[in-house]
Coordinates of C-alpha atoms and ligand atoms in Angstrom, one line a residue:
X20 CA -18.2 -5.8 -154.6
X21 CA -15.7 -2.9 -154.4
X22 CA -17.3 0.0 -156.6
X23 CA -16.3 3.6 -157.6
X24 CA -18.8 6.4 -158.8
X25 CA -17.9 8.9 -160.5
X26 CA -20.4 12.4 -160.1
X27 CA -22.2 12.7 -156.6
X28 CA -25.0 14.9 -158.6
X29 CA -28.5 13.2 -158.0
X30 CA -27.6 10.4 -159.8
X31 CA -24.6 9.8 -158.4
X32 CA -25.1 10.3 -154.7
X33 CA -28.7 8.2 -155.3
X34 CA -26.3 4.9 -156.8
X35 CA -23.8 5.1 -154.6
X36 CA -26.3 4.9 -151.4
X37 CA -28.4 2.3 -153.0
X38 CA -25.3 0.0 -153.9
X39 CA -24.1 0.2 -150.5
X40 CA -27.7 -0.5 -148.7
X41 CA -27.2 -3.5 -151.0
X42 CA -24.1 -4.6 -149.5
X43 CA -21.4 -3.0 -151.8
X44 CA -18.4 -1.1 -150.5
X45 CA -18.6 2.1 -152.8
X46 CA -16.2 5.3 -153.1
X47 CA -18.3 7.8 -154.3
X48 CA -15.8 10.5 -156.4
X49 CA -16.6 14.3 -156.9
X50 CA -14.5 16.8 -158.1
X51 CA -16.5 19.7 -156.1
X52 CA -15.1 19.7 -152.2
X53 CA -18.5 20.9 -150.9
X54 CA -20.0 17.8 -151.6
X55 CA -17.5 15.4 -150.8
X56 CA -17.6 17.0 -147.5
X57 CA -21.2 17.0 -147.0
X58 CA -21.8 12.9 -148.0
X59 CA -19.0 12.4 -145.6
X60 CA -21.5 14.0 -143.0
X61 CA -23.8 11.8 -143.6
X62 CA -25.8 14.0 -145.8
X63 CA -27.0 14.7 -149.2
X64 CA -25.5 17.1 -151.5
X65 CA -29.0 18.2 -152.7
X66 CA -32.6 17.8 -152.1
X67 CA -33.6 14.2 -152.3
X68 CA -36.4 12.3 -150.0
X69 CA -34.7 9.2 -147.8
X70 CA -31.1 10.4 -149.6
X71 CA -30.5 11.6 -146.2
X72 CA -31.2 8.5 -144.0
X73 CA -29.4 6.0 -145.8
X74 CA -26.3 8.4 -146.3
X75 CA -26.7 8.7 -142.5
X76 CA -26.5 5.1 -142.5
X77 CA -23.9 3.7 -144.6
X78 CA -21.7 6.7 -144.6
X79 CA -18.2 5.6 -142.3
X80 CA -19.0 2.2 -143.0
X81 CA -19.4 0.9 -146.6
X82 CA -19.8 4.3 -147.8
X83 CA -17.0 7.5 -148.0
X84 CA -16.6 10.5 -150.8
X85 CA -13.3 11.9 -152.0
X86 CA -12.4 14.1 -154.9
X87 CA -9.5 11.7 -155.5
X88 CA -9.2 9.2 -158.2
X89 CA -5.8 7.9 -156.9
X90 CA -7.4 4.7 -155.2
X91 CA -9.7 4.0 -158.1
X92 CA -8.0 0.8 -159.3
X93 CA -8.6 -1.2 -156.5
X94 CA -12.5 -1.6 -156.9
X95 CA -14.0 -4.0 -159.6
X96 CA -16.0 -1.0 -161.3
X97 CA -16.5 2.3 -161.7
X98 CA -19.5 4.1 -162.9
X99 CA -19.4 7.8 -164.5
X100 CA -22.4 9.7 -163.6
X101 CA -21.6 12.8 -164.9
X102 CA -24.0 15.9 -165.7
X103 CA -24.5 15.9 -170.0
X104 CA -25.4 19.3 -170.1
X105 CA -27.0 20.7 -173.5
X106 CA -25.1 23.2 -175.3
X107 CA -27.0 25.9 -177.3
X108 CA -27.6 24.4 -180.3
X109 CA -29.8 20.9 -178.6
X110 CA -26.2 19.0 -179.0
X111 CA -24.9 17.2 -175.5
X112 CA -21.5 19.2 -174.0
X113 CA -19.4 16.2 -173.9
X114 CA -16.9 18.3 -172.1
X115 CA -17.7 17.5 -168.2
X116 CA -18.0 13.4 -169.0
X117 CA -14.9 13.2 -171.3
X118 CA -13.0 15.0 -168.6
X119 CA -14.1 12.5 -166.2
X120 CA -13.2 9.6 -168.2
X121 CA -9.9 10.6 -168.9
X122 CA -9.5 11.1 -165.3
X123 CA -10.7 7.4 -164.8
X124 CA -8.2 5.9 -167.5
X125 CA -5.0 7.7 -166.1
X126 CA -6.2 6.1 -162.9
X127 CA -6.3 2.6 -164.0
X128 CA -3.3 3.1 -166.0
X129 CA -1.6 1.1 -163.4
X130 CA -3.9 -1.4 -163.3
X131 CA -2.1 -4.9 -162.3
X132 CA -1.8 -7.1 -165.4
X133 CA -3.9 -10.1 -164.3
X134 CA -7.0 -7.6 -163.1
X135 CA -10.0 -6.4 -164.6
X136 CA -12.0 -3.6 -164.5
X137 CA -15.4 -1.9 -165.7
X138 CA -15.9 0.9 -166.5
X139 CA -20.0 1.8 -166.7
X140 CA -21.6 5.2 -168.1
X141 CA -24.6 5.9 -166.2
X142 CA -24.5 9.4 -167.7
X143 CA -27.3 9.8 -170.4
X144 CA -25.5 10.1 -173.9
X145 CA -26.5 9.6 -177.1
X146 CA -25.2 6.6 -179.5
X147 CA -22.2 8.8 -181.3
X148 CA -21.2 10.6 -178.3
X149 CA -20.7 7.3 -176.3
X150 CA -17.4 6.6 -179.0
X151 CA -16.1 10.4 -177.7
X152 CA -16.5 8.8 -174.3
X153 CA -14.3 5.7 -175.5
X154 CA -11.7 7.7 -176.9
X155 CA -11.1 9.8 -173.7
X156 CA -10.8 6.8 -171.5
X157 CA -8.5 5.5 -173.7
X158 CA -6.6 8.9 -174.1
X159 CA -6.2 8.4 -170.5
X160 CA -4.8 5.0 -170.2
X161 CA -2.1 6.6 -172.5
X162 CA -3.1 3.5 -175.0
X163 CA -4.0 6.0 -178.1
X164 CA -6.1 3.4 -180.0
X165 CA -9.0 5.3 -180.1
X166 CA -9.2 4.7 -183.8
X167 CA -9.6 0.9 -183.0
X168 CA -12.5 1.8 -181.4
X169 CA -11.2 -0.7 -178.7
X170 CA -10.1 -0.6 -175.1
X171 CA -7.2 -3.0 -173.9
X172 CA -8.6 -6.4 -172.8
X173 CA -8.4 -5.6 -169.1
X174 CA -10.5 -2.0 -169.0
X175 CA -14.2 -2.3 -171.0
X176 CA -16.8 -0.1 -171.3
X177 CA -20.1 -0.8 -170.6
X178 CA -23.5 1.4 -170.5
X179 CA -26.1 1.2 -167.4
X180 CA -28.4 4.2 -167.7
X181 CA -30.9 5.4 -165.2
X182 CA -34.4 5.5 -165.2
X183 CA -34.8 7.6 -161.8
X184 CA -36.7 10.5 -161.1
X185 CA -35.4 13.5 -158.9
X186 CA -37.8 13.7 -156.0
X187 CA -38.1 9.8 -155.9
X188 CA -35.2 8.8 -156.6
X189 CA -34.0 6.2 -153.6
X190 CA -37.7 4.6 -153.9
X191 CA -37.1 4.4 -157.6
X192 CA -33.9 2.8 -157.8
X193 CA -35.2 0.7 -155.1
X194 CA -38.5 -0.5 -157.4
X195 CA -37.1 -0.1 -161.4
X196 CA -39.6 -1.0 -164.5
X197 CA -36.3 -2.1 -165.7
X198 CA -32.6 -2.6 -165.7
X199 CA -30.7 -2.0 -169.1
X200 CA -27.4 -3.4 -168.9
X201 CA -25.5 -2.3 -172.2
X202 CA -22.0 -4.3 -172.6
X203 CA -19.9 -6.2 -175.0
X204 CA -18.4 -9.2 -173.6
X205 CA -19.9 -12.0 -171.2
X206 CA -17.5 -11.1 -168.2
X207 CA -19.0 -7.1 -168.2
X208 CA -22.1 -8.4 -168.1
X209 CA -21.3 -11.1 -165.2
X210 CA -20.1 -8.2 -163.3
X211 CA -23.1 -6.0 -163.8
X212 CA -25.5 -9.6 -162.9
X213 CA -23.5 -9.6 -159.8
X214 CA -24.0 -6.3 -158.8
X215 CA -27.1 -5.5 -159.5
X216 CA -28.3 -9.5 -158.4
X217 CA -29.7 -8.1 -154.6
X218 CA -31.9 -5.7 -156.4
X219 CA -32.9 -8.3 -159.2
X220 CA -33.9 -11.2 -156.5
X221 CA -35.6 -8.7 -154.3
X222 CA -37.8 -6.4 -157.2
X223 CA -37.8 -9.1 -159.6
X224 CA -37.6 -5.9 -162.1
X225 CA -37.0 -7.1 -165.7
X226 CA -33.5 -6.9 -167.2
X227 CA -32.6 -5.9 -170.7
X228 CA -29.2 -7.4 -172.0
X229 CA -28.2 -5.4 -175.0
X230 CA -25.2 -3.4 -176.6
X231 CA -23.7 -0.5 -175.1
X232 CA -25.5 2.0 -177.9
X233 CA -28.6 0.2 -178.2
X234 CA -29.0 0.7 -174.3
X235 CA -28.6 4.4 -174.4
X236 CA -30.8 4.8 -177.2
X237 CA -33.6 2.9 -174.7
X238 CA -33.2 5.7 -172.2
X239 CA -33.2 8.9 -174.9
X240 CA -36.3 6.4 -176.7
X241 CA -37.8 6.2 -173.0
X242 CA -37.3 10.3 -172.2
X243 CA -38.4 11.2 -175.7
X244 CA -42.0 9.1 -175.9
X245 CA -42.4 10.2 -172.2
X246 CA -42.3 13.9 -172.9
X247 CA -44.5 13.6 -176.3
X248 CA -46.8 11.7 -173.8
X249 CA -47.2 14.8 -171.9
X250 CA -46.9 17.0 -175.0
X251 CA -49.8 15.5 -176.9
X252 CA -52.1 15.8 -173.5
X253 CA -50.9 19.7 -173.2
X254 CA -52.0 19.7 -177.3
X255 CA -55.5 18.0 -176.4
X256 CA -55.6 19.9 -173.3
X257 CA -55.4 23.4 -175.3
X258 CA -58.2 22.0 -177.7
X259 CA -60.1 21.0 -174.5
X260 CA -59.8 24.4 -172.9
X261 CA -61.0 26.2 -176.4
X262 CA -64.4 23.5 -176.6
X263 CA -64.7 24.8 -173.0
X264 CA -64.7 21.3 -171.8
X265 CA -62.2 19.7 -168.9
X266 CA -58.9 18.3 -170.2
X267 CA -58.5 15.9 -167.1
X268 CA -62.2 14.4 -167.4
X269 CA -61.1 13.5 -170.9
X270 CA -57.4 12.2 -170.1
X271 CA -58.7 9.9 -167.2
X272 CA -61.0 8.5 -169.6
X273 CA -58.5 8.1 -172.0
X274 CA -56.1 6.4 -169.7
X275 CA -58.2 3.7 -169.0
X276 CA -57.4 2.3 -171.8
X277 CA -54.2 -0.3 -171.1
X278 CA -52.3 0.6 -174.1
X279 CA -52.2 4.0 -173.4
X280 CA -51.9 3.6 -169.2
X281 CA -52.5 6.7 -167.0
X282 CA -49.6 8.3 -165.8
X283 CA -48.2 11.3 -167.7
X284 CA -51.1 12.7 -168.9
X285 CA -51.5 15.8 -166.7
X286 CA -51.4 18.8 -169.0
X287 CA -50.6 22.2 -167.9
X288 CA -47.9 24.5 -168.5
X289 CA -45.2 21.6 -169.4
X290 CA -42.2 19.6 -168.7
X291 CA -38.8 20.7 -167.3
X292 CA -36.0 19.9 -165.3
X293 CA -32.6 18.4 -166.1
X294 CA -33.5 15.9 -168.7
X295 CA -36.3 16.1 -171.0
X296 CA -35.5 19.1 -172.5
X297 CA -32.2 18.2 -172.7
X298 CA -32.7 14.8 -173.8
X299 CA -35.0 15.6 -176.4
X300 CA -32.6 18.4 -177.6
X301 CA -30.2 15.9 -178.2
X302 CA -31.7 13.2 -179.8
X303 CA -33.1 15.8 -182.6
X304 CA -29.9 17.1 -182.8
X305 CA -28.0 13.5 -183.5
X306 CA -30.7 12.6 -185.6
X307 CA -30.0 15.6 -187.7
X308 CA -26.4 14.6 -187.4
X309 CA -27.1 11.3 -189.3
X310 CA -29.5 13.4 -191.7
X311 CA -32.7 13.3 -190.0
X312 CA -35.3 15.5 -189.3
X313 CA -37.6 13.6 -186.5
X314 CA -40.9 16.0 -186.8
X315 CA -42.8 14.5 -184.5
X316 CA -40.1 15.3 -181.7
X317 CA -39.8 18.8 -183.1
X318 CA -43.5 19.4 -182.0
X319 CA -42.8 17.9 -178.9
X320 CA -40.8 20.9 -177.9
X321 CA -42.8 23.4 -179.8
X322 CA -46.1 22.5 -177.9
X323 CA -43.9 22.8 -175.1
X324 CA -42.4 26.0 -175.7
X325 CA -45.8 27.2 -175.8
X326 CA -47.4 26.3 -172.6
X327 CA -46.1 29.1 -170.5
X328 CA -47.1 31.8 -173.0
X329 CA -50.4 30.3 -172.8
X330 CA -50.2 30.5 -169.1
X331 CA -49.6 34.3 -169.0
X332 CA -51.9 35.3 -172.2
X333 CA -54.9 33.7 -169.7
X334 CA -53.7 36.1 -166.9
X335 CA -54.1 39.2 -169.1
X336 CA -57.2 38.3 -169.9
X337 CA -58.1 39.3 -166.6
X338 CA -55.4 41.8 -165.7
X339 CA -52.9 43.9 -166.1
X340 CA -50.3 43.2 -164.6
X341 CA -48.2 46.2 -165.5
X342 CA -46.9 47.8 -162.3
X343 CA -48.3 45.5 -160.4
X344 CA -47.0 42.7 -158.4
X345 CA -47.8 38.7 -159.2
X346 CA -46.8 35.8 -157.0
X347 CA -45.5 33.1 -158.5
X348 CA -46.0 29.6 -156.5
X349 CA -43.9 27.0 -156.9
X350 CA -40.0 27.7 -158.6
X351 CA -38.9 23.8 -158.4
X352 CA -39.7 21.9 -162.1
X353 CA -41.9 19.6 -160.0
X354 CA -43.0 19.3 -156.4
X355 CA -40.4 17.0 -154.0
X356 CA -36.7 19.0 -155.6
X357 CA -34.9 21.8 -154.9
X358 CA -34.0 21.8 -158.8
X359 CA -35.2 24.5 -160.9
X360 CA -33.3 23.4 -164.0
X361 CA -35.2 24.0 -167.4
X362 CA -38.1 24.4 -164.4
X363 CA -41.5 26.2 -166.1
X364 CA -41.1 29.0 -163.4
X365 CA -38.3 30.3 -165.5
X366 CA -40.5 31.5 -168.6
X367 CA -43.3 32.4 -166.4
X368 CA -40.7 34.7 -164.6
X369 CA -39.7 36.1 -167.6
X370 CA -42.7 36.9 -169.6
X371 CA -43.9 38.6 -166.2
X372 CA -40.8 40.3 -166.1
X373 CA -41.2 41.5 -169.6
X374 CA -45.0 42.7 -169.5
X375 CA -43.2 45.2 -166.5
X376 CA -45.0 43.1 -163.4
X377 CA -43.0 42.9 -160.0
X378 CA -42.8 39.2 -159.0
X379 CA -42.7 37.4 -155.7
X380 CA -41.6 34.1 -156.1
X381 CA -42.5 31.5 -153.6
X382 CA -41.4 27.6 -153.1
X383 CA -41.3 25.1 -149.7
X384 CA -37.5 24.5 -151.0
X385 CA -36.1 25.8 -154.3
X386 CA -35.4 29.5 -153.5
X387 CA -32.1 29.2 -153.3
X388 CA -31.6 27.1 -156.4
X389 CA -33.6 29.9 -158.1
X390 CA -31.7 32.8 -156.3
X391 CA -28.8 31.5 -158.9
X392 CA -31.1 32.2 -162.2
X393 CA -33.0 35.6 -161.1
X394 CA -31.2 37.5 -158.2
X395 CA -33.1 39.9 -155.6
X396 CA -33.2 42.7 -157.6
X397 CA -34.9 40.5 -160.5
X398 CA -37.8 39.1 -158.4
X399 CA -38.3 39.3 -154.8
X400 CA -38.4 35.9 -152.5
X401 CA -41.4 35.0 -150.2
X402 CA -41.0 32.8 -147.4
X403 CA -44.6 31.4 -147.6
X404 CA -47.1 31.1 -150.5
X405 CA -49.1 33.6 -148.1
X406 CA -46.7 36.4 -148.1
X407 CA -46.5 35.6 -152.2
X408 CA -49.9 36.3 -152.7
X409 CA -50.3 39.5 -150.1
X410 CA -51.1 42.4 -152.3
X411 CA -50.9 40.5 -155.7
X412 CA -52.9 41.7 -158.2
X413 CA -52.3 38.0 -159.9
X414 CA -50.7 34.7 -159.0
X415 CA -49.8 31.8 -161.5
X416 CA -48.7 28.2 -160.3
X417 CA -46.2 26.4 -161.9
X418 CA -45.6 23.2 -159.2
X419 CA -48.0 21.0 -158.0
X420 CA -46.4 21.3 -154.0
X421 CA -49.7 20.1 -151.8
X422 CA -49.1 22.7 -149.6
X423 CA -50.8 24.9 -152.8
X424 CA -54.1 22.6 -152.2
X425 CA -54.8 23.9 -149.0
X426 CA -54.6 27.4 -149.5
X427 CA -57.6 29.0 -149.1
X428 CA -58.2 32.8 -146.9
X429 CA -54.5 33.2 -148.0
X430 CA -56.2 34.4 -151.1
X431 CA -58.0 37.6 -149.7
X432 CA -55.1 38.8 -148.6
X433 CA -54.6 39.6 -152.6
X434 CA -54.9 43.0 -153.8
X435 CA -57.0 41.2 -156.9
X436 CA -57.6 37.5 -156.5
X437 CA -56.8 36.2 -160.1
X438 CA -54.8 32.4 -160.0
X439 CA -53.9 31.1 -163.0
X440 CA -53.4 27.5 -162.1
X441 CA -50.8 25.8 -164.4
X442 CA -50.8 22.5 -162.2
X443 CA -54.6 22.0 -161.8
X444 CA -53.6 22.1 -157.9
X445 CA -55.6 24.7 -156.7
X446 CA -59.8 24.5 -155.9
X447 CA -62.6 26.5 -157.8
X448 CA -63.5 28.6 -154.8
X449 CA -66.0 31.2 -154.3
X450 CA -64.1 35.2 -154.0
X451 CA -61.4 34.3 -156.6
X452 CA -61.2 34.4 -160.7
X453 CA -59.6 31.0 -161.3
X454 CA -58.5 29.6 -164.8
X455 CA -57.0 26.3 -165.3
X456 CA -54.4 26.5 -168.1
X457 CA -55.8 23.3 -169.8
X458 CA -59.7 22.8 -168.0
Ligands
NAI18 N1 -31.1 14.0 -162.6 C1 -31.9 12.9 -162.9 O1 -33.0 12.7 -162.4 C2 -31.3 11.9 -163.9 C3 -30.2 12.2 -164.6 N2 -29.7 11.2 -165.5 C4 -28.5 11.5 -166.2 O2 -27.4 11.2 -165.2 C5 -26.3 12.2 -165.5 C6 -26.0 12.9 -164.2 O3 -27.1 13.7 -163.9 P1 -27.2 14.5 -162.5 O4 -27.0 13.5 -161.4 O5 -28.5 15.2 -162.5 O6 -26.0 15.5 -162.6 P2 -25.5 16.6 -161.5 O7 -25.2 17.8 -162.3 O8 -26.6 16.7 -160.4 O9 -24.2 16.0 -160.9 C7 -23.0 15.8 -161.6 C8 -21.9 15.8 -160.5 O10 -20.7 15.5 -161.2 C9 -19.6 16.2 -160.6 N3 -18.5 16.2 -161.5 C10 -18.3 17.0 -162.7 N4 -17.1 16.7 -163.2 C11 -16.5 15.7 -162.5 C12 -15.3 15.0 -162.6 N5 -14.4 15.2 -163.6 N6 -15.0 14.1 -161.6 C13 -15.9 13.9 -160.6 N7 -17.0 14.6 -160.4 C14 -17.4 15.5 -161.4 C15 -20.2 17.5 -160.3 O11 -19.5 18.2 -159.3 C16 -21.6 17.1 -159.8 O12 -21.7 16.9 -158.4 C17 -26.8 13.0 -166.7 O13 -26.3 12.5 -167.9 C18 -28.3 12.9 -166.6 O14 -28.8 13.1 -167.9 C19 -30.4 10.1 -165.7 C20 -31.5 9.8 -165.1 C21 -32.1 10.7 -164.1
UGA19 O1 -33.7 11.1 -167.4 C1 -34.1 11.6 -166.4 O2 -33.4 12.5 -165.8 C2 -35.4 11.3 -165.8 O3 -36.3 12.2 -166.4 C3 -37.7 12.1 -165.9 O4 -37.7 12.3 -164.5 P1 -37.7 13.8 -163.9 O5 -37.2 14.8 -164.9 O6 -37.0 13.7 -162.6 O7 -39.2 14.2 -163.6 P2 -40.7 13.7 -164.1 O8 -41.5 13.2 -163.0 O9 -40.6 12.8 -165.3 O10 -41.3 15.1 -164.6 C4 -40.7 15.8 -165.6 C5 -41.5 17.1 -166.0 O11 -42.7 16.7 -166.6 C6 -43.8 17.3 -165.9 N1 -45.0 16.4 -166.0 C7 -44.9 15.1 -165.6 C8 -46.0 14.3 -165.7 C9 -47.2 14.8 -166.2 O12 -48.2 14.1 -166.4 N2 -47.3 16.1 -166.6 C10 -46.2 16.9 -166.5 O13 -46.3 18.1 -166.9 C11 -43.3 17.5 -164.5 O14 -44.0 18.6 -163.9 C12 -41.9 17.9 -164.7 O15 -41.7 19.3 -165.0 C13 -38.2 10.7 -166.2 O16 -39.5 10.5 -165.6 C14 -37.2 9.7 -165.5 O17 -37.6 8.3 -165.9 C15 -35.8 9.9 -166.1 O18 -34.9 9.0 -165.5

């Protein structure tokens, strides 16, 4: 099939690979030159293992980026993978998405009578906003019946969101736990079947049929139970710490049992990046919307809020740091990105800053990302965890990179060897004063 995507973010440039290793001819669409330029390389616009390889491979062929719409109307589809950024009060900034959609409907505004075509958010939206969403494509086809509700018969609107995660993102896509296809009429959902049929057959991944809302309430449902997953381990793990008793022993235990399953139970100093604090954010805040207060989420991001503060109030147990300069090791939200969005770093940063500390950040691939939120004259950059933690009178971890797990003589270079370990990456050792944030 002949398939448009709108946003080469990670999303984005992750779909439009995958769709053409499955055959597809795609156009992938940014409006930022930089990374039109770079996919046309061959490359990836950002950090993401394998991204690179398959770009390499399909770019020239069945793959090429522009920052024009103009052609758009010739594929069967397009998808919108657009960043839904939070705005400061836990609601979604439609702004970047709407844009984009109105973008796509003045572009197939001149669609041939007899032709079709779908238009799929893969963008993460909640239930009301998706109507905003509606309206702008249909602001853009000039056809002004927003109020309907309705798009003309030949342009629909369908939902497909994403279950990826940054740092695995090709082999996700590749192996899904599901496929959510969210539409309103047999022939969107044909077209999804069809386009998604290689990855069915070969994954035999289950596939949810739904409406277009229903489906992006599955992903904010998915995000939200996810992040109270880890948020209720952080809460034990902080109970665990205070009985003086090991919050992991107790969580691998726990996840024995099938209804509860293993994964997302490490507790330490919490969950960031791009989309659980946002998505969180916004499902409170459109529950409020409709007049309800969902407490249970609330704590979520309290006990999360929390974590770092935690983190630090351990370090000054043992010193203070005053005056004195701390490594911080890891600045990514989680090891295998270079994005530092909503990443734990941040707070830990900050509070360091605040109790007067000098900081000496160190990460295998997010200094540059994190040169955007604190310049050089904030914090200084290491180019090795071992020239982080020369001198330090205190270092805190907030990734779990492996390269932390073989560290070892690096720490008596230190000036005092205290490691706060918010990860549980680094060993007990003999010469250091370790505390694990939750064991
Ligand atoms: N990052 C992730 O792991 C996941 C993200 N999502 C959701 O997918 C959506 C996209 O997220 P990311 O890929 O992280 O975003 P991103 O911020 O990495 O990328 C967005 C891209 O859209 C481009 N863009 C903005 N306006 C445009 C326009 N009018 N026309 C063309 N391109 C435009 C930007 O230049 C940027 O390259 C969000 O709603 C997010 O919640 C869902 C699952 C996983
Ligand atoms: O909607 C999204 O964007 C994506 O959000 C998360 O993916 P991602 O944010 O890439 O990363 P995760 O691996 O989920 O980790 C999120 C945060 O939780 C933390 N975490 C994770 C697991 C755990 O046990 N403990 C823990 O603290 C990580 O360190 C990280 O800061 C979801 O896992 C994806 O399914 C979803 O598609």
């Amino acid at each position: 099939m002949n398939v448009n995507v709108v946003g080469s973010g990670y999303v984005g440039t992750t779909l439009a690979a995958c769709l053409a290793e499955m055959g597809h001819e795609v156009t992938a669409i940014d409006i930022d030159e930089s990374v039109v330029e770079t996919i046309n390389e061959g490359r990836a616009p950002l950090h993401e293992p394998g991204l690179d390889d398959l770009l390499a491979e399909h770019v020239g062929t069945r793959l090429r980026a522009t920052t024009s719409y103009a052609d758009l109307a010739d594929a069967d589809l397009t998808f919108l993978a657009i960043g839904t950024p939070s705005r400061s009060d836990g609601s979604i900034d439609l702004g970047p998405l709407s844009a984009a959609a109105e973008m796509v409907g003045e572009a197939l505004s001149g669609l041939d009578g007899d032709r079709e075509h779908l238009v799929v958010v893969k963008s993460t939206i909640t239930p009301p906003g998706l109507g905003r969403v509606r309206e702008a494509l249909a602001t853009g086809l000039d056809r002004g019946d927003a109020d309907a509700g309705a798009l003309a018969g030949d342009v629909e609107l369908a939902t497909n969101p994403e279950f990826l995660r940054e740092g695995t993102a090709v082999s996700d896509f590749r192996n899904p736990d599901k496929i959510v296809f969210g539409t309103e009429s047999a022939s969107a959902l044909a077209t999804l079947e069809e386009l998604y049929a290689p990855l069915i057959e070969s994954t035999d991944s289950p596939v949810v049929r739904t409406d277009p809302e229903t489906a992006m309430l599955i992903k904010y449902a998915n995000n939200a139970f996810l992040a109270t997953k880890i948020s209720l381990a952080n809460d034990l793990g902080n109970v665990s710490k205070e009985f003086g008793l090991d919050a992991y022993e107790v969580m691998e235990a726990v996840g024995l049992d099938d209804r509860i399953g293993e994964r997302f139970l490490r507790s330490g100093v919490g969950w960031g990046g791009s989309c659980f604090p946002k998505d969180v954010d916004a499902l409170i805040s459109s529950a409020r919307e409709v007049g309800y207060e969902p407490p249970l989420l609330e704590a979520t991001v309290e006990v999360n809020d929390r974590q770092p503060e935690r983190l630090l109030a351990l370090l000054d147990e043992h010193v203070d740091v005053a005056g004195e300069r701390v490594a911080v090791l890891g600045l990514a939200f989680k090891p295998g990105t270079d994005d530092v969005r909503n990443s734990r770093a941040i707070p830990l940063i900050e509070g360091l800053l605040e109790r007067g500390a000098a900081v000496v950040g160190y990460d295998p691939v997010a200094t540059e990302t994190m040169r955007e939120v604190f310049s050089e004259t904030e914090i200084e950059y290491a180019d090795s965890a071992a020239d982080a933690l020369a001198g330090a009178s205190g270092a805190v971890v907030a990734t779990d990179w492996d390269e932390f797990a073989a560290l070892d003589e690096e720490f008596d270079a230190m000036a005092e060897s205290v490691v706060v370990d918010g990860r549980r990456i680094i060993e007990r050792r003999e010469g250091i004063t370790y505390e694990g944030l939750t064991w």
